[in-house]
XYZ file of C-alpha atoms in Angstrom:
613
model
C -0.664 0.704 56.499
C -4.003 1.652 54.933
C -5.131 -0.469 51.933
C -4.849 1.112 48.518
C -7.973 2.817 47.262
C -9.633 0.589 44.561
C -10.567 3.610 42.469
C -6.962 4.791 42.529
C -5.778 1.312 41.440
C -8.160 1.294 38.481
C -7.072 4.821 37.589
C -3.403 3.850 37.637
C -4.094 0.793 35.503
C -5.907 2.869 32.901
C -3.139 5.475 32.946
C -0.564 2.761 32.234
C -2.730 1.352 29.437
C -3.202 4.836 27.934
C 0.550 5.421 27.781
C 1.169 2.038 26.123
C -1.592 2.656 23.574
C -0.359 6.144 22.669
C 3.292 5.119 22.380
C 2.965 1.823 20.484
C -0.325 1.472 18.629
C 0.197 4.173 15.953
C 3.549 2.581 15.039
C 2.246 -0.997 14.913
C -0.966 -0.368 12.964
C -0.977 -1.015 9.225
C -3.005 2.168 8.733
C -4.310 4.830 11.138
C -7.697 3.158 11.586
C -9.161 1.273 14.547
C -12.305 -0.819 14.946
C -14.327 -0.576 18.135
C -16.333 -3.394 19.661
C -19.780 -2.298 20.809
C -20.669 -5.797 22.035
C -17.968 -6.233 24.695
C -15.330 -7.711 22.441
C -17.442 -10.268 20.565
C -17.029 -8.579 17.183
C -15.257 -5.655 15.545
C -17.527 -4.634 12.640
C -16.318 -2.429 9.838
C -19.031 0.161 10.425
C -17.495 0.938 13.842
C -14.122 1.786 12.327
C -12.644 5.163 13.276
C -9.522 7.220 12.726
C -6.802 6.030 15.066
C -5.801 8.553 17.724
C -3.502 8.409 20.733
C -6.500 8.626 23.074
C -7.303 5.238 24.614
C -10.753 3.954 23.538
C -13.243 3.153 26.283
C -14.220 -0.192 24.670
C -12.146 -3.075 23.227
C -10.386 -1.813 20.106
C -8.463 -3.555 17.336
C -6.220 -1.855 14.771
C -6.094 -2.703 11.083
C -3.059 -4.885 10.311
C -2.785 -3.995 6.605
C -2.706 -0.574 5.021
C -4.425 0.804 1.930
C -1.387 -0.305 -0.064
C -1.877 -3.930 0.961
C 1.210 -4.048 3.182
C 1.804 -4.263 6.934
C 4.203 -2.468 9.269
C 4.454 -5.356 11.736
C 3.762 -9.051 12.046
C 0.976 -9.730 14.576
C 1.151 -13.146 16.267
C -1.972 -14.001 18.271
C -1.677 -16.973 20.638
C -5.169 -18.089 21.674
C -5.627 -19.691 25.097
C -9.001 -21.176 24.078
C -7.257 -23.640 21.764
C -5.206 -25.631 24.275
C -5.030 -23.627 27.497
C -2.673 -21.060 28.992
C 0.219 -23.472 29.583
C 0.399 -24.360 25.922
C 0.178 -20.679 24.977
C 3.125 -19.833 27.210
C 5.139 -22.731 25.772
C 4.423 -21.608 22.195
C 5.296 -17.986 23.006
C 8.607 -18.970 24.595
C 9.393 -21.143 21.566
C 8.586 -18.435 19.007
C 10.590 -15.859 20.949
C 13.552 -18.247 21.011
C 13.226 -18.530 17.251
C 12.969 -14.752 16.803
C 16.119 -14.305 18.880
C 17.943 -16.870 16.710
C 17.290 -14.855 13.530
C 18.222 -11.558 15.179
C 14.682 -10.173 15.475
C 13.307 -7.937 18.223
C 9.711 -8.191 19.409
C 7.083 -6.826 21.773
C 4.917 -9.073 23.934
C 1.700 -8.415 25.803
C -0.925 -10.581 27.473
C -4.680 -10.596 27.963
C -6.642 -11.085 31.186
C -7.879 -14.423 29.788
C -4.358 -15.823 29.305
C -3.911 -15.143 25.596
C -0.687 -13.503 24.404
C 0.321 -11.325 21.483
C 3.778 -11.010 19.951
C 4.481 -8.087 17.606
C 7.450 -7.956 15.228
C 7.834 -4.355 13.930
C 9.368 -4.014 10.444
C 11.457 -1.159 9.077
C 10.309 -1.994 5.544
C 6.636 -2.854 5.068
C 5.899 -6.249 3.525
C 3.120 -7.302 1.158
C 0.014 -9.165 2.261
C 0.974 -12.400 0.523
C 4.460 -12.434 2.077
C 3.158 -11.716 5.583
C 0.430 -14.341 5.203
C 2.954 -16.970 4.048
C 5.210 -16.321 7.037
C 2.410 -16.447 9.624
C 0.888 -19.581 8.073
C 4.345 -21.183 8.106
C 4.728 -20.372 11.806
C 1.266 -21.851 12.313
C 2.619 -25.242 11.289
C 5.044 -25.045 14.232
C 2.872 -23.550 16.950
C -0.536 -25.000 17.682
C -2.066 -22.042 19.532
C -1.104 -19.444 16.908
C -4.212 -17.949 15.282
C -3.344 -17.327 11.627
C -6.614 -15.678 10.603
C -5.717 -12.005 11.303
C -3.021 -12.201 8.605
C -5.244 -14.105 6.181
C -7.721 -11.296 5.646
C -6.473 -8.180 3.907
C -9.692 -6.209 4.327
C -10.680 -7.136 7.862
C -7.567 -8.477 9.580
C -7.227 -6.634 12.874
C -5.969 -7.204 16.439
C -5.928 -5.532 19.833
C -2.648 -3.837 20.701
C -0.983 -3.005 24.056
C -3.279 -0.930 26.255
C -6.544 -1.872 24.541
C -9.453 -2.585 26.925
C -10.343 -6.266 27.145
C -13.807 -7.816 26.987
C -13.337 -9.424 30.403
C -12.253 -6.187 32.000
C -8.734 -4.897 32.333
C -6.373 -4.200 29.443
C -3.762 -5.718 27.149
C -0.706 -5.431 29.421
C 2.910 -5.345 28.320
C 5.128 -8.232 29.388
C 8.103 -5.851 29.330
C 8.777 -2.242 30.240
C 7.187 0.459 28.107
C 10.600 2.054 27.493
C 11.931 -1.219 26.043
C 8.837 -1.714 23.873
C 9.030 1.868 22.595
C 12.676 1.407 21.667
C 11.713 -1.622 19.576
C 9.024 0.216 17.585
C 11.342 3.215 17.221
C 14.085 0.979 15.805
C 12.160 -1.808 14.015
C 13.633 -4.916 12.412
C 15.640 -4.321 9.270
C 15.055 -5.977 5.861
C 18.040 -8.208 6.668
C 16.195 -9.624 9.666
C 13.081 -10.183 7.542
C 15.193 -12.058 4.992
C 16.636 -14.226 7.772
C 13.112 -15.020 9.042
C 11.810 -16.073 5.626
C 14.982 -18.036 4.857
C 14.727 -20.051 8.053
C 11.063 -20.778 7.299
C 11.649 -21.514 3.614
C 10.598 -25.174 3.871
C 7.421 -24.373 5.809
C 6.538 -21.514 3.434
C 6.957 -23.834 0.453
C 4.729 -26.383 2.186
C 1.882 -23.956 2.917
C 1.993 -22.676 -0.664
C 1.791 -26.236 -1.968
C -1.116 -26.960 0.388
C -2.874 -23.874 -0.876
C -2.588 -25.198 -4.437
C -4.135 -28.499 -3.399
C -7.068 -26.805 -1.702
C -10.134 -26.112 -3.790
C -10.389 -22.358 -4.088
C -13.991 -21.234 -3.728
C -14.490 -17.594 -4.675
C -17.413 -15.701 -3.150
C -19.028 -15.444 -6.583
C -20.035 -17.912 -9.239
C -17.834 -16.330 -11.886
C -15.098 -18.526 -13.375
C -11.626 -17.756 -11.978
C -10.438 -16.114 -15.155
C -10.389 -12.673 -16.661
C -13.733 -11.624 -18.062
C -13.177 -9.917 -21.378
C -16.763 -8.943 -22.024
C -17.012 -5.228 -22.468
C -18.927 -2.970 -20.144
C -18.567 -4.875 -16.876
C -15.698 -6.247 -14.818
C -16.285 -9.751 -13.511
C -17.070 -10.049 -9.827
C -14.220 -12.529 -9.439
C -11.761 -9.885 -10.632
C -13.278 -7.304 -8.294
C -12.892 -9.656 -5.327
C -9.306 -10.403 -6.354
C -8.548 -6.675 -6.521
C -10.055 -6.157 -3.073
C -8.730 -9.173 -1.190
C -5.561 -10.214 -3.016
C -6.777 -13.849 -2.879
C -6.756 -16.004 -6.017
C -6.644 -19.612 -7.152
C -2.966 -20.505 -7.468
C -3.929 -23.107 -10.063
C -5.138 -20.279 -12.310
C -2.383 -17.760 -11.609
C 1.066 -18.959 -10.658
C 2.293 -15.642 -9.244
C 1.070 -12.316 -7.907
C 2.269 -10.745 -11.162
C -0.049 -12.925 -13.248
C -2.974 -12.228 -10.918
C -2.453 -8.470 -11.007
C -2.226 -8.449 -14.817
C -5.532 -10.332 -14.956
C -7.140 -7.596 -12.842
C -5.692 -4.846 -15.038
C -6.937 -6.516 -18.226
C -10.356 -7.012 -16.655
C -10.539 -3.351 -15.628
C -9.502 -2.110 -19.079
C -11.985 -4.442 -20.789
C -14.756 -3.133 -18.524
C -14.202 0.409 -19.742
C -12.336 1.868 -16.770
C -9.610 4.428 -17.309
C -6.155 4.238 -15.794
C -7.035 7.054 -13.385
C -9.966 4.965 -12.095
C -7.631 2.094 -11.203
C -5.089 4.466 -9.624
C -7.820 6.005 -7.458
C -9.023 2.639 -6.252
C -5.493 1.649 -5.311
C -4.580 4.906 -3.568
C -7.870 5.207 -1.665
C -7.711 1.630 -0.398
C -10.688 0.327 -2.371
C -8.434 -2.253 -4.066
C -5.741 -3.061 -1.470
C -5.329 -6.540 -2.958
C -4.210 -5.111 -6.270
C -2.029 -2.557 -4.462
C -0.311 -5.359 -2.534
C 0.800 -6.917 -5.813
C 2.876 -3.782 -6.468
C 4.523 -3.773 -3.021
C 7.628 -5.384 -4.513
C 8.417 -1.965 -6.034
C 9.501 1.068 -4.044
C 6.707 3.568 -3.459
C 7.800 5.939 -6.245
C 7.951 3.133 -8.798
C 4.542 1.565 -8.131
C 2.394 3.867 -10.269
C 4.841 3.745 -13.210
C 4.693 -0.059 -12.971
C 0.894 0.130 -13.009
C 1.022 2.329 -16.120
C 3.262 -0.201 -17.890
C 0.808 -2.978 -17.020
C -2.042 -0.819 -18.271
C -0.389 -0.293 -21.646
C 0.265 -4.040 -21.899
C -3.414 -4.658 -21.145
C -4.545 -2.260 -23.870
C -2.185 -3.940 -26.331
C -3.574 -7.339 -25.386
C -7.172 -6.169 -25.797
C -6.438 -4.625 -29.184
C -5.220 -8.012 -30.380
C -8.064 -9.874 -28.633
C -11.165 -7.747 -29.218
C -14.065 -8.170 -26.833
C -17.028 -10.234 -27.885
C -20.634 -10.384 -26.785
C -23.376 -8.222 -28.215
C -21.275 -7.073 -31.131
C -20.974 -3.547 -29.817
C -17.657 -1.917 -29.034
C -18.302 -1.016 -25.428
C -14.761 -1.054 -24.059
C -14.744 2.721 -23.832
C -18.417 3.129 -22.975
C -18.861 4.865 -19.666
C -20.448 2.453 -17.163
C -22.000 5.320 -15.241
C -24.512 6.425 -17.862
C -27.941 6.728 -16.377
C -30.755 4.546 -17.736
C -33.898 5.872 -19.328
C -36.282 6.578 -16.478
C -39.390 7.710 -18.306
C -42.428 6.606 -16.345
C -44.325 5.234 -19.346
C -41.642 2.590 -19.883
C -41.513 1.329 -16.333
C -43.247 -1.724 -15.000
C -46.228 -0.786 -12.881
C -46.698 2.718 -14.305
C -50.085 4.098 -15.200
C -49.645 6.203 -18.357
C -53.352 7.080 -18.474
C -53.260 8.960 -15.177
C -52.627 12.665 -14.863
C -48.877 12.992 -14.103
C -49.316 16.307 -12.288
C -52.115 14.954 -10.112
C -50.135 11.829 -9.354
C -47.096 13.907 -8.485
C -49.107 15.999 -6.040
C -50.654 12.904 -4.509
C -47.277 11.188 -4.000
C -45.793 14.318 -2.400
C -48.769 14.558 -0.069
C -48.444 10.846 0.744
C -44.831 11.524 1.707
C -46.056 14.168 4.154
C -48.417 11.601 5.646
C -45.562 9.117 5.902
C -43.458 11.623 7.860
C -46.322 12.015 10.322
C -47.020 8.277 10.545
C -43.362 7.338 11.055
C -43.624 8.322 14.692
C -45.506 5.042 15.188
C -42.490 2.996 14.112
C -39.913 4.618 16.391
C -36.435 3.148 16.777
C -36.999 -0.633 16.956
C -35.345 -2.750 14.278
C -38.752 -3.911 13.033
C -40.076 -0.362 12.965
C -37.088 0.965 11.025
C -37.415 -1.874 8.504
C -41.096 -1.039 7.927
C -40.225 2.612 7.460
C -37.731 1.549 4.809
C -40.291 -0.673 3.031
C -42.720 2.248 2.880
C -39.975 4.502 1.560
C -39.161 1.948 -1.134
C -42.800 1.970 -2.233
C -42.769 5.764 -2.252
C -39.616 5.861 -4.326
C -41.083 3.339 -6.761
C -44.168 5.557 -7.096
C -41.956 8.541 -7.982
C -40.173 6.486 -10.627
C -43.380 5.225 -12.212
C -45.231 8.537 -11.754
C -48.145 6.571 -10.322
C -49.585 5.731 -6.917
C -50.079 2.161 -8.185
C -47.047 -0.058 -7.643
C -46.593 -3.527 -9.105
C -43.216 -4.796 -7.971
C -42.451 -8.155 -6.423
C -41.052 -8.601 -2.934
C -37.629 -9.372 -4.412
C -37.406 -5.953 -6.058
C -38.354 -4.311 -2.762
C -35.840 -6.549 -0.964
C -33.029 -5.175 -3.123
C -34.290 -1.641 -2.543
C -34.334 -2.025 1.239
C -31.402 -4.364 1.872
C -33.785 -6.902 3.456
C -34.515 -10.516 2.581
C -37.552 -11.008 0.330
C -39.314 -13.177 2.938
C -38.891 -10.390 5.495
C -40.317 -7.875 3.029
C -43.362 -10.088 2.563
C -43.982 -10.168 6.330
C -43.688 -6.382 6.629
C -46.064 -5.796 3.707
C -48.692 -8.044 5.259
C -48.428 -6.160 8.546
C -48.486 -2.740 6.877
C -51.609 -3.435 4.835
C -53.421 -4.950 7.847
C -53.046 -1.802 9.972
C -56.189 0.084 10.975
C -55.470 3.026 8.647
C -52.839 1.646 6.277
C -50.443 3.692 4.163
C -50.656 1.053 1.400
C -53.541 -1.034 0.112
C -53.338 -4.360 -1.696
C -55.398 -4.010 -4.885
C -54.639 -7.325 -6.553
C -52.567 -10.319 -5.526
C -49.714 -11.580 -7.670
C -50.608 -13.688 -10.687
C -48.153 -15.491 -12.933
C -45.252 -13.175 -13.659
C -47.044 -10.143 -12.227
C -46.244 -8.956 -8.709
C -48.757 -7.803 -6.104
C -50.436 -4.556 -7.112
C -50.334 -1.999 -4.296
C -51.764 1.505 -4.073
C -50.364 4.268 -1.895
C -53.073 5.399 0.511
C -53.373 8.521 2.643
C -55.237 7.645 5.855
C -58.266 9.834 6.516
C -56.939 10.861 9.931
C -53.757 12.219 8.292
C -55.237 13.731 5.117
C -55.775 17.302 6.353
C -52.383 17.542 8.079
C -50.633 15.997 5.079
C -52.285 18.376 2.632
C -51.486 21.427 4.775
C -47.818 20.500 5.308
C -45.128 21.836 2.994
C -43.781 19.324 0.512
C -40.292 18.122 1.336
C -37.728 18.967 -1.319
C -35.673 16.267 -2.982
C -36.380 12.598 -3.568
C -37.430 10.011 -1.056
C -34.811 7.335 -0.495
C -35.174 3.692 0.315
C -31.769 2.319 1.311
C -28.655 3.592 -0.422
C -26.027 0.834 -0.799
C -23.491 2.150 1.705
C -26.037 1.984 4.535
C -26.277 -1.772 4.196
C -22.961 -1.679 6.032
C -23.466 1.407 8.199
C -26.981 0.501 9.342
C -30.522 1.882 9.203
C -30.089 4.493 11.985
C -27.149 5.998 10.090
C -29.294 6.112 6.929
C -32.086 8.019 8.680
C -29.664 10.443 10.366
C -27.779 11.110 7.123
C -31.042 11.772 5.281
C -32.156 14.193 7.989
C -28.926 16.181 7.628
C -29.288 16.207 3.843
C -32.699 17.850 4.100
C -31.873 20.081 7.092
C -28.138 20.828 7.350
C -26.996 22.363 10.603
C -29.066 20.217 12.967
C -28.052 19.556 16.555
C -28.338 16.137 18.169
C -31.674 17.161 19.694
C -32.902 18.338 16.299
C -31.901 15.068 14.667
C -33.751 13.089 17.344
C -36.871 15.144 16.630
C -36.668 14.705 12.854
C -35.722 11.018 12.715
C -37.918 9.784 15.604
C -34.937 7.740 16.807
C -33.774 7.504 20.407
C -30.996 9.799 21.526
C -28.636 6.861 22.049
C -29.341 5.543 18.519
C -28.722 9.006 17.040
C -25.519 9.391 19.026
C -24.172 6.054 17.793
C -25.218 6.831 14.202
C -23.382 10.164 14.354
C -20.269 8.332 15.566
C -20.512 5.893 12.655
C -21.011 8.668 10.086
C -18.182 10.762 11.536
C -15.904 7.721 11.585
C -16.233 7.459 7.806
C -16.081 11.226 7.197
C -19.680 11.424 5.997
C -20.552 14.317 8.306
C -18.746 17.260 9.847
C -19.413 19.004 13.137
C -19.366 22.674 13.967
C -17.827 22.439 17.429
C -18.830 25.954 18.439
C -22.554 25.380 17.830
C -22.660 21.559 18.009
C -24.267 21.429 14.586
C -23.801 18.597 12.078
C -23.727 18.824 8.300
C -23.201 16.347 5.474
C -19.603 16.122 4.210
C -18.474 15.731 0.600
C -17.441 12.073 0.959
C -18.819 9.980 -1.917
C -21.442 7.431 -0.853
C -20.801 5.408 -4.005
C -17.056 5.165 -3.504
C -17.505 4.242 0.140
C -20.003 1.525 -0.818
C -17.454 0.146 -3.244
C -14.799 0.291 -0.519
C -17.039 -1.783 1.763
C -17.728 -4.321 -0.973
C -21.449 -3.637 -0.660
C -21.962 -3.455 -4.414
C -20.660 -7.002 -4.660
C -23.161 -8.223 -2.056
C -26.009 -6.495 -3.884
C -24.915 -8.019 -7.201
C -25.016 -11.487 -5.644
C -28.524 -10.832 -4.292
C -29.720 -9.581 -7.671
C -28.302 -12.601 -9.472
C -29.947 -14.958 -6.984
C -33.321 -13.298 -7.488
C -32.899 -13.285 -11.264
C -32.319 -17.040 -11.124
C -35.453 -17.396 -8.976
C -37.454 -15.541 -11.635
C -36.148 -17.755 -14.419
C -37.072 -20.911 -12.500
C -40.546 -19.529 -11.736
C -41.248 -18.555 -15.329
C -40.136 -21.960 -16.552
C -42.474 -23.602 -14.022
C -45.365 -21.454 -15.227
C -44.656 -22.390 -18.824
C -44.542 -26.092 -17.972
C -47.510 -26.349 -15.603
C -49.908 -23.632 -16.722
C -49.238 -23.721 -20.462
C -48.227 -20.071 -20.444
C -45.513 -18.605 -22.607
C -42.403 -18.072 -20.484
C -41.088 -14.532 -20.705
C -37.365 -14.556 -21.280
C -35.253 -12.275 -19.130
C -32.926 -10.030 -21.021
C -29.561 -9.187 -19.389
C -30.929 -5.782 -18.361
C -34.411 -6.889 -17.281
C -35.486 -6.041 -13.735
C -32.036 -4.939 -12.536
C -30.231 -2.877 -15.197
C -27.860 -1.123 -12.826
C -24.176 -1.569 -13.672
C -22.925 -3.144 -10.458
C -19.266 -2.566 -11.237
C -19.182 1.203 -11.372
C -22.228 1.850 -9.233
C -24.734 4.684 -9.406
C -24.339 8.387 -8.766
C -24.325 9.331 -5.093
C -27.956 10.362 -5.082
C -29.144 6.940 -6.225
C -30.439 4.309 -3.829
C -30.898 0.564 -4.097
C -34.364 1.221 -5.485
C -32.825 2.646 -8.634
C -31.439 -0.706 -9.639
C -34.444 -2.638 -8.376
C -37.129 -0.601 -10.114
C -35.646 1.197 -13.110
C -35.505 -0.324 -16.554
C -33.560 0.687 -19.615
C -35.374 1.952 -22.649
């Protein structure tokens, strides 16, 4: 007998994996989204998330466990062979399956090429994040190799499902027939089975809850774990609670208390009920949505409205305090005064028209010079630093820019030390685009001047000015990456570009453009005309997507850290140089309202450079 053809064996294996993926994954996933691993299974970043389809991905792929409503359609049990070896994994899996059988549950099992195993328990009635987390953590007290982390993260919990490619080659393979597994997802476990599971684990669930109360809860912000009733801004702690569903059980005894704290915080910040509903329905606040999972779907919004009315009643009896102004109903999206004469670093004595023409011409020179920076990470970062300086010049209506590296760091999404390195390299080039006029002194930042190199002056003056504003880094692209930012900008200015056209405009490699287009399409930021292979910008809101990613929170933390740095520096100057320390007002340097975020056309530079009047 002739040996089987290796290519045919691989083809059959992939065909089997494709069938398992198509039949089971859409029914197990908490929402129709999947994250792809571009680094051979080492990580599954949010920016590589796509719509889930029945087509088998070509790289390791993990589905989201929880949906936009903060609930899951199945319990995912991940037994990790790296903890204690394959033998222990197999023993734990046999034990948990014996337990599942004892409570009348049905399950699906698969295994990885490295010896790990997954057990899936499909549910007829979706369960809330906190309930699913309690059950998995309780099982974790029984089974050593069970990885509890996928069910402990509402925003990023994900896992590979049957058929997914594996980082070591091969696929997640079913430990049962596909027909049996499909029957289980088609007829998932009833609420009675779920009740039996939680009842049998009641002691362990009580224990993990008690342990959670003993643990010191450390939120990702420095805000106190209580509702912030100051008007005009919702505390970052409340935003994180609304996103993640995690809270200090010493502050809130139940999910109901935690959700009411979020609602009060939102109302005090000036949001409307429709704003909260949108964030829940679009998945921006799945933590808050999970707190309403105890209600049937048609009763959740009415319950939210009742909580909203209770919050308004509470606030009417406990008026907000602070600056003495009644800002509860003030819109947090109002734009600040952006007149150039009131902005740090502006030159009111210069001719605004002449400065405008110069800055536009400098932008033409930058487009020509950008070819030198190509697609390397360092090159893209320097392009972004130059763009931040150009945007600052537009805001101040002057070619002279006096902003510290921390302001530019916020505008570019880089660390301030990295910005300093790039500025030194940029000004030391043979024909620099920026010139250092005066080094920083005291509270004043370095004074830079935009410069048009002699070799580029004629071409820059002859070129047509590009319409629209120049962007540094808009918040959402902190998550999606610099290549995606450059590609998106190119399509904004020239809709209907092909891949080849985008490569020409952005100066990025074809592979970088291709990956950026995948990222943008995965988040519905661009659309494609299949007939002509043209790409255009979609109507998806950059601001709302940035909020969904939690980017605004990360920027707020960076701004607060830099504000503290400034306070410490000014106090040092006052103490050691006998200068008068300038006090920072709440809106100094970074006046942008981090809760609501800016209009879509704003970038990080808007909050770094603009000041209120």
